[in-house]
Short mmCIF file of C-alpha atoms in Angstrom, two decimals:
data_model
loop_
_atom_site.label_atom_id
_atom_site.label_comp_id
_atom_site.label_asym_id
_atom_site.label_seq_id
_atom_site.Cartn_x
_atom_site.Cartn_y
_atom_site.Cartn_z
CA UNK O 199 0.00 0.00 0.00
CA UNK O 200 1.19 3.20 -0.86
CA UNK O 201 2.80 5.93 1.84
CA UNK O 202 0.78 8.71 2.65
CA UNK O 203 3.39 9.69 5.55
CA UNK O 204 4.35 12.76 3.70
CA UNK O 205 1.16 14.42 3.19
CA UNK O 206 0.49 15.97 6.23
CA UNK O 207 3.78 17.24 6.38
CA UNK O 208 4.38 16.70 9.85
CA UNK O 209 6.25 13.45 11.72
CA UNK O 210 6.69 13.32 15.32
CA UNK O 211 8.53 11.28 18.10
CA UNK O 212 9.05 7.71 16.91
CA UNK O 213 7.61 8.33 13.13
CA UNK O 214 4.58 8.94 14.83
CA UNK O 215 2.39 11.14 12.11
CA UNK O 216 -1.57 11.50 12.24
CA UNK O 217 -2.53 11.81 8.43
CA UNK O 218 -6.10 12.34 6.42
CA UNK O 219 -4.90 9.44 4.53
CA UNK O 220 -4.38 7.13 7.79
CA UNK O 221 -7.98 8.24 8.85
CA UNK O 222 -10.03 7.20 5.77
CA UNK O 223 -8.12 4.05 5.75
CA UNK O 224 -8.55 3.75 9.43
CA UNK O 225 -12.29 4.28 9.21
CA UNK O 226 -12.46 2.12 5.59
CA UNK O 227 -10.54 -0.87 7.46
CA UNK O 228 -12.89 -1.15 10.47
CA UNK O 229 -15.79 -0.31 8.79
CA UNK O 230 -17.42 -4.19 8.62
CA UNK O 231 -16.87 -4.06 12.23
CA UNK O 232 -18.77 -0.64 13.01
CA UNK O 233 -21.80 -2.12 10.44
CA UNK O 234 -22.72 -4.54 13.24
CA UNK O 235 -22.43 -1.24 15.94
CA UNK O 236 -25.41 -0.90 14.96
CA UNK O 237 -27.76 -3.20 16.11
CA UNK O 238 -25.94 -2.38 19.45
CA UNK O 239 -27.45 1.14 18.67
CA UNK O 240 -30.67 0.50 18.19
CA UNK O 241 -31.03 -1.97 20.97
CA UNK O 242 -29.56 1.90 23.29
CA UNK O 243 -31.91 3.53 21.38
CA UNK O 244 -35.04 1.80 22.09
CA UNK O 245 -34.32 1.28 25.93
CA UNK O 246 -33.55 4.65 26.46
CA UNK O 247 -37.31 5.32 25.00
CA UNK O 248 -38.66 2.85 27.20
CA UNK O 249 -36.81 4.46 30.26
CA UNK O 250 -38.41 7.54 29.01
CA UNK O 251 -35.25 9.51 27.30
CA UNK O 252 -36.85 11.77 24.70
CA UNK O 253 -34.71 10.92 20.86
CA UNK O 254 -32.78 14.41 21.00
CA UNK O 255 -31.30 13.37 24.45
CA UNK O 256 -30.53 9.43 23.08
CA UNK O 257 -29.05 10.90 20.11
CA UNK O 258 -26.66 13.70 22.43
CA UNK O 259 -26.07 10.99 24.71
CA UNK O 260 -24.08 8.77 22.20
CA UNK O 261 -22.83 11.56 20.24
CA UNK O 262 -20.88 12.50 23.61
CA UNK O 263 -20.69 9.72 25.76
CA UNK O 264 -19.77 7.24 23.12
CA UNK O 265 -19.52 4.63 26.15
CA UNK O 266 -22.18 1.99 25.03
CA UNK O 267 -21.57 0.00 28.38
CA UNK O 268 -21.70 3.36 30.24
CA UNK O 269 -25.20 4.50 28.81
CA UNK O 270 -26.77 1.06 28.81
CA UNK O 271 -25.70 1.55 32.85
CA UNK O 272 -26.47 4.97 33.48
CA UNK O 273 -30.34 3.87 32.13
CA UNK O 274 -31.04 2.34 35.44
CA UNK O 275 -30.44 5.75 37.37
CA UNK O 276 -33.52 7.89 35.86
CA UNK O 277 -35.54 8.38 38.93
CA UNK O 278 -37.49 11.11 40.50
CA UNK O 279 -33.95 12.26 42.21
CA UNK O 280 -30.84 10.71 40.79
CA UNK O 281 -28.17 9.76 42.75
CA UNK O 282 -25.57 11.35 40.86
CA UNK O 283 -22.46 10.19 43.41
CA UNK O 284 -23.05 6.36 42.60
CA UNK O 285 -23.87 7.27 39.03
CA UNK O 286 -20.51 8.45 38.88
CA UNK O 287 -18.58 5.84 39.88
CA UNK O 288 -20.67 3.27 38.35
CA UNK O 289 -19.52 5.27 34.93
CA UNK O 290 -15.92 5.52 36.25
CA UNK O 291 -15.78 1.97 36.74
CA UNK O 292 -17.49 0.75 34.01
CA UNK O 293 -14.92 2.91 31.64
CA UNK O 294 -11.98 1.78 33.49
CA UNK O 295 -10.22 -0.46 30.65
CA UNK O 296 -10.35 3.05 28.92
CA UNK O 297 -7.21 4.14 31.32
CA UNK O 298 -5.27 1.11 30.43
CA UNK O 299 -6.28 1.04 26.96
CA UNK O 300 -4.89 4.82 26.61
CA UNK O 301 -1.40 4.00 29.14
CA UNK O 302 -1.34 1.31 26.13
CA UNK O 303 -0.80 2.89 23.38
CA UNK O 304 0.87 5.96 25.42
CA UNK O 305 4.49 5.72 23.58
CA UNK O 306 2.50 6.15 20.25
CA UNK O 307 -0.26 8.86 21.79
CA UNK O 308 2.24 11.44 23.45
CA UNK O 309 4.25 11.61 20.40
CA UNK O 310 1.36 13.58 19.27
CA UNK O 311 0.99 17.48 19.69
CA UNK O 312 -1.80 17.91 22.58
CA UNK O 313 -4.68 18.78 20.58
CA UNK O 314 -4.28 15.89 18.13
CA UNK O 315 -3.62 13.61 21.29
CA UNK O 316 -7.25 14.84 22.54
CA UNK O 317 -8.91 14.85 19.41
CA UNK O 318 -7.85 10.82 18.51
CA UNK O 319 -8.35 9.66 22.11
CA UNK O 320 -12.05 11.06 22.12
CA UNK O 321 -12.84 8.55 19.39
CA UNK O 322 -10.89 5.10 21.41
CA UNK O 323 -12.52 2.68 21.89
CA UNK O 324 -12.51 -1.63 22.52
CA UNK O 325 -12.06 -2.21 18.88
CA UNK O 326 -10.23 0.65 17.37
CA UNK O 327 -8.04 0.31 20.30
CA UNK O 328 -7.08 -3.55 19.63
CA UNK O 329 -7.33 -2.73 15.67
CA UNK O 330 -4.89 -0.04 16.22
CA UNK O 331 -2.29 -1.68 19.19
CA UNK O 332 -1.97 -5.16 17.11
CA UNK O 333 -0.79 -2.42 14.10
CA UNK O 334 1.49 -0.67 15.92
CA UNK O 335 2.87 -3.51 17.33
CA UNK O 336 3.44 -4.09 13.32
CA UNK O 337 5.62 -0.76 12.66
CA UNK O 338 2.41 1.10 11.58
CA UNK O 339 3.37 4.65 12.93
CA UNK O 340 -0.44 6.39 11.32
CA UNK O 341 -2.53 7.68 14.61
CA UNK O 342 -5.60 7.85 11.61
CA UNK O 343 -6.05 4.20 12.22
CA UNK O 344 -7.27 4.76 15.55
CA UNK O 345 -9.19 7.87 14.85
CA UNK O 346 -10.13 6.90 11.52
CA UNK O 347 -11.24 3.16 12.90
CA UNK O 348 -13.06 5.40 16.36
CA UNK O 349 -15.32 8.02 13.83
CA UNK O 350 -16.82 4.87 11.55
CA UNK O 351 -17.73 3.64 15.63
CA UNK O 352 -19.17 6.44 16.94
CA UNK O 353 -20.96 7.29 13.29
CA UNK O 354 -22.69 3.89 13.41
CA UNK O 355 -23.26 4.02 17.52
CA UNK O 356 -25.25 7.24 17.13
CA UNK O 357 -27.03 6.11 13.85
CA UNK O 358 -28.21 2.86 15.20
CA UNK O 359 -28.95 4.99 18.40
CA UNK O 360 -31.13 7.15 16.43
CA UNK O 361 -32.80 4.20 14.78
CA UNK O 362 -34.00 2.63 17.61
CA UNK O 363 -35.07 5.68 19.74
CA UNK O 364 -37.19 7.10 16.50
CA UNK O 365 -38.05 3.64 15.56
CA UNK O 366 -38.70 2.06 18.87
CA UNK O 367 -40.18 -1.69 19.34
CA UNK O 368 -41.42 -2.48 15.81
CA UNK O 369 -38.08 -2.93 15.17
CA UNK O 370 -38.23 -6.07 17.60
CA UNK O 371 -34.97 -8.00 18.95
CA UNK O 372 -32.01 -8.61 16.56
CA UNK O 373 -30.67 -11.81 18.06
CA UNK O 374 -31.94 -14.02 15.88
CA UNK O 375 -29.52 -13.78 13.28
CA UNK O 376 -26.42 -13.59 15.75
CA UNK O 377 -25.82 -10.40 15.88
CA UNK O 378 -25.53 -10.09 20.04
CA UNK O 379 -22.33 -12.02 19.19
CA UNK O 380 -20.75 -10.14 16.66
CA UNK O 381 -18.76 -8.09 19.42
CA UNK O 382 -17.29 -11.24 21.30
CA UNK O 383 -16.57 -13.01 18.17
CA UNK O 384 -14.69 -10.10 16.97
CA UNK O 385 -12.70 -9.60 20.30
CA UNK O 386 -12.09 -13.44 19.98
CA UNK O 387 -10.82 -12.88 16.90
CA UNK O 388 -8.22 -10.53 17.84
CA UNK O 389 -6.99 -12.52 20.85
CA UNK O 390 -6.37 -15.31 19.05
CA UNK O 391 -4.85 -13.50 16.28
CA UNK O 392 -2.34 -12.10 19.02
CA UNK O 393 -2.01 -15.63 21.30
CA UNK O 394 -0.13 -17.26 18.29
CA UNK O 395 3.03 -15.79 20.23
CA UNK O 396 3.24 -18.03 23.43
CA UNK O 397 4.35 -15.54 25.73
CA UNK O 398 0.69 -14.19 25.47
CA UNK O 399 -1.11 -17.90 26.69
CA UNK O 400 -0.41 -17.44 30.24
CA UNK O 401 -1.82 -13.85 30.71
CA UNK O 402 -4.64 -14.65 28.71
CA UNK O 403 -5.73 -17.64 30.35
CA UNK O 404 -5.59 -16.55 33.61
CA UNK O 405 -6.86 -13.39 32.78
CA UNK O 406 -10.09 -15.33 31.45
CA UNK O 407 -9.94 -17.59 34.60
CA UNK O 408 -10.21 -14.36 36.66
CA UNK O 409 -13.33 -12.42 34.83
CA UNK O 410 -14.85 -15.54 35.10
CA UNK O 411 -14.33 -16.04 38.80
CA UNK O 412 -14.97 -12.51 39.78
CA UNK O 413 -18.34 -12.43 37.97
CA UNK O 414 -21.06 -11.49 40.91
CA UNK O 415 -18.03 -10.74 43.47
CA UNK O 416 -17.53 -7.24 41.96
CA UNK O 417 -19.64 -4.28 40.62
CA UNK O 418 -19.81 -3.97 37.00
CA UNK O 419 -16.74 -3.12 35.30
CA UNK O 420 -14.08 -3.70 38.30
CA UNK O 421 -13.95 -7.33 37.00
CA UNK O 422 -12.58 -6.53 33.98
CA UNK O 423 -10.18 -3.90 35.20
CA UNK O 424 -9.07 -6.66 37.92
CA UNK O 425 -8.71 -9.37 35.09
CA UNK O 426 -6.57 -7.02 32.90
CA UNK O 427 -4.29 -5.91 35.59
CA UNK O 428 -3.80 -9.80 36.39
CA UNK O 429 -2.83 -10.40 33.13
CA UNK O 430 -0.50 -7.92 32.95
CA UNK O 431 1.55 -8.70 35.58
CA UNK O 432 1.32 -12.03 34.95
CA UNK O 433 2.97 -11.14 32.12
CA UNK O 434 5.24 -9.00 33.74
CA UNK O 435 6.79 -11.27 36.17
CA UNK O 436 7.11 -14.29 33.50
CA UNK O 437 10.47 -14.02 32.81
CA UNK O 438 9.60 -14.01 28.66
CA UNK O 439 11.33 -11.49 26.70
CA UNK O 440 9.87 -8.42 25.97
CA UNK O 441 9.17 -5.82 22.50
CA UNK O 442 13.26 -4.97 22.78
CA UNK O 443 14.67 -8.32 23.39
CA UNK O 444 15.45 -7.44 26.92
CA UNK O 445 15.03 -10.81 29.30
CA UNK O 446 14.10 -10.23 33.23
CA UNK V 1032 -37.52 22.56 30.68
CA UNK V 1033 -38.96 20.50 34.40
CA UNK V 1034 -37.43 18.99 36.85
CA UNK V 1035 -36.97 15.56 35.26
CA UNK V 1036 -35.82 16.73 31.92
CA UNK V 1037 -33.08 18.46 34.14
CA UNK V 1038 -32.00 15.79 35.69
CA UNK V 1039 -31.99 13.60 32.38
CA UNK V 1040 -29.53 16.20 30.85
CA UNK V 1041 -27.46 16.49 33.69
CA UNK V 1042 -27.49 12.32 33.27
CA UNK V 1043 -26.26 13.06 29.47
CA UNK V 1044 -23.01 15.11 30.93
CA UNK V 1045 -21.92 13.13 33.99
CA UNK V 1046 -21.52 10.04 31.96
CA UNK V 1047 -19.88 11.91 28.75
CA UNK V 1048 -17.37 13.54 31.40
CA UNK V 1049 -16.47 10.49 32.91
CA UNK V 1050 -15.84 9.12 29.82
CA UNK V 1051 -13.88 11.53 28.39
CA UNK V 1052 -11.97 11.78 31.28
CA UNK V 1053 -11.04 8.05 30.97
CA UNK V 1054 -10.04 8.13 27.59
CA UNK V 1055 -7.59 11.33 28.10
CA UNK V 1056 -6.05 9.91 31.44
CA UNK V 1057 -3.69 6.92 30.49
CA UNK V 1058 -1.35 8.53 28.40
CA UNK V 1059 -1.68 11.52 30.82
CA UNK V 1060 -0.58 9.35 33.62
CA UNK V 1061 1.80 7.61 31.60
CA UNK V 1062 4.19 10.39 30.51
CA UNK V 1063 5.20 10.62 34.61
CA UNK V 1064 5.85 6.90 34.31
CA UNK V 1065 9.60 5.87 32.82
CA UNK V 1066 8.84 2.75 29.92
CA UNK V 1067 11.19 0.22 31.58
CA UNK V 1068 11.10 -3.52 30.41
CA UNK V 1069 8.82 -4.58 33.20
CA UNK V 1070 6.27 -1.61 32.47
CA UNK V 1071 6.74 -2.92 28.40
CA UNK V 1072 5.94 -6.17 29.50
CA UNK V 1073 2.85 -4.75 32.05
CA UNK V 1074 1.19 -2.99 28.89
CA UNK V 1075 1.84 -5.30 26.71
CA UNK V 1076 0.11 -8.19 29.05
CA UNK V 1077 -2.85 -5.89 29.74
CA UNK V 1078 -3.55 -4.64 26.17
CA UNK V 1079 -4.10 -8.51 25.67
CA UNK V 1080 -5.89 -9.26 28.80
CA UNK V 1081 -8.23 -6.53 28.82
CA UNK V 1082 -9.92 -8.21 25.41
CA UNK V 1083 -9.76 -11.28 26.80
CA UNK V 1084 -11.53 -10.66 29.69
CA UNK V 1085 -14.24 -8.76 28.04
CA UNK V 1086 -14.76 -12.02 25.97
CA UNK V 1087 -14.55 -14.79 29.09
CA UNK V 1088 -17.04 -12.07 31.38
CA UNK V 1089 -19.29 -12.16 28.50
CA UNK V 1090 -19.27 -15.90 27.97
CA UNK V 1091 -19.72 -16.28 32.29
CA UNK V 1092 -23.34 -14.19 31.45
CA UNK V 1093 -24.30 -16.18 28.39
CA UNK V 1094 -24.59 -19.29 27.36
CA UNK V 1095 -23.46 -22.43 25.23
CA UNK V 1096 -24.98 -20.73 21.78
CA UNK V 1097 -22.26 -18.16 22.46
CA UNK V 1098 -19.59 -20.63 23.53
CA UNK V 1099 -20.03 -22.09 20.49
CA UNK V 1100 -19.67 -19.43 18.84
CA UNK V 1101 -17.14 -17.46 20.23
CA UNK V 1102 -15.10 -21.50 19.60
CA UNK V 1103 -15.87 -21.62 16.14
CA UNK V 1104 -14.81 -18.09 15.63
CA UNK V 1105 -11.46 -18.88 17.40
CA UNK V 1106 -10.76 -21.31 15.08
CA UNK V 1107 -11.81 -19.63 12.08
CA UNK V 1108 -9.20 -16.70 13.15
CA UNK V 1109 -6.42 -19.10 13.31
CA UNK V 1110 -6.64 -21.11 10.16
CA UNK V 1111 -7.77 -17.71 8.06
CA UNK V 1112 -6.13 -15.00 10.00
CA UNK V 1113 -8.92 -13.00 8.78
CA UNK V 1114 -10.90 -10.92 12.16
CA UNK V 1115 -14.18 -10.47 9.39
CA UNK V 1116 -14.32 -14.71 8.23
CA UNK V 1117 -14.26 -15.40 11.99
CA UNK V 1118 -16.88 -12.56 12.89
CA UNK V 1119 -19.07 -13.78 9.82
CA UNK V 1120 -18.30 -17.69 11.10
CA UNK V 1121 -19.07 -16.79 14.73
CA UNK V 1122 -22.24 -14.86 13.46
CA UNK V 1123 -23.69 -17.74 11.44
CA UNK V 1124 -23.54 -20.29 14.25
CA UNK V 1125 -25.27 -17.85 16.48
CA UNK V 1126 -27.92 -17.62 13.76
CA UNK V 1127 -27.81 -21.12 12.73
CA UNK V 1128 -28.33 -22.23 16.86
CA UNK V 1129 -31.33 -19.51 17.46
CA UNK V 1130 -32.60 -21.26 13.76
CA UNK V 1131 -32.52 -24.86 14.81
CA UNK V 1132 -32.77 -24.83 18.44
CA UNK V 1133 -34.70 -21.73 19.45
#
């Protein structure tokens, strides 16, 4: 494929460059993925009418939040007097992986001017963010995959959002052709495209072992925060060599 | 604008400011943090874990149509190497299941 490095005219730290190019091929590349966002969308969409969110505040809340597992959450709390306090943290820990997704990809990130750091990490999310880290890994130096791959996300998000708030329940459950597990298969997908390398099996069974053990033990999204960190210093601590051929 | 439709805005901006602030403060945090081998390593074992997780927490709610699924699509991935053949293989057993068996 052809370079497009040069047409921004700007390369920073590490080769890092952020480039129109990168962006549309970003957004082209994980466009099949973002197609079945949208189901996920609709399904927002028409719970948020049946908790009694109007379609312009559905439609504002996943053009900003952009936190599907955050929104679904944050549903729940529309009472008479919200308790804004455990709304909070229910949102802070349900976005959690967000802070170790973005410590991640920090080497490539902070090579960035500030205001292109912002703008790309408004748009990461679960798949962009493995899309983007399994590329890097790679030599791809092009911070347009991740915002590229993160606008197709949030375009789809807040169309199928719209759908389903303006077209509510005749729409009727999507499930039946599979598409509730188009996210885990493609997460599976990526793990496994990644656990070819051995050093990876250890950390990502017992990462696996411990979601699956913590389930009920912990409020909703601490589990997975728990289960990354465990696989991380699993990883850490097992001797294997790491990106620069370093051993412990 | 009443009460409720207050509160249902102020709803809208909690959870986009949490968000936002989650997605800004990793890199933030990291650039106090020296990249040594161990913190390599750390990242590199999370970035990894984190999907995983998502996938096994999933699974733990669900049940054996998605097992199946999530199996086939596994497999797909490593003899293809393709992330779309396994989500269109992981897709069609899901389908194929809710088809057969209800």
């Amino acid at each position: 494929m052809k370079d497009f490095q040069t047409e921004a005219g700007a390369t920073f730290a590490n080769g890092v460059t952020l480039t129109g190019g990168g962006v549309l091929r970003g957004a082209r590349g994980l466009l099949p993925v973002a197609l079945f966002v949208v189901p996920f969308g609709v399904s927002f969409g028409v719970t948020a009418a049946e908790h009694g969110m109007t379609p312009e505040q559905a439609i504002w809340m996943s053009l900003l939040a952009f936190s599907g597992v955050a929104q679904f959450a944050s549903l729940d709390f529309l009472s008479p007097s919200v308790p804004f306090l455990s709304l909070a943290l229910v949102a802070l820990a349900v976005n959690a992986r967000h802070v170790v997704m973005g410590a991640v990809l920090s080497p490539w990130i902070n090579a960035l001017p500030p205001g292109r750091r912002m703008l790309t990490l408004l748009f990461m999310t679960d798949p962009n963010f493995a899309d983007s880290y399994a590329a890097f890994l790679n030599g791809k130096r092009d911070m347009g995959r991740l915002l590229g791959g993160g606008l197709a996300l949030w375009a789809m998000w807040t169309l199928g959002t719209a759908i389903g708030v303006l077209g509510g329940k005749a729409l009727g459950s999507l499930d039946a052709y599979g598409v509730d597990v188009v996210m885990l298969c493609f997460f599976t997908a990526l793990v496994a495209g990644q656990a070819k390398a051995s050093r990876y099996w250890a950390p990502v069974a017992l990462s696996c072992a411990a979601a699956v053990l913590l389930q009920g033990h912990l409020p909703q999204g601490w589990d997975i925060l728990v289960a990354a960190l465990v696989g991380g210093v699993v990883m850490a601590v097992s001797g294997g060599r790491d990106i620069a051929g370093r051993t412990r | 604008m009443s009460g409720g439709e207050f509160q249902v805005w102020g709803i809208i901006l909690l959870i986009a400011g949490v968000t936002l602030a989650s997605r800004l403060c990793g890199p933030f945090i990291m650039r106090a943090v020296p990249i040594t081998g161990w913190v390599e390593r750390f990242l590199d074992g999370v970035a990894v874990s984190v999907i995983a997780a998502l996938v096994a927490a999933g699974l733990a709610q669900r049940g054996p149509r998605e097992v199946a699924a999530v199996a086939v699509s596994a497999v797909v991935m490593l003899v293809t190497r393709s992330p779309v053949a396994a989500m269109v293989a992981g897709l069609a057993v899901a389908a194929g299941w809710t088809g057969m068996l209800g």
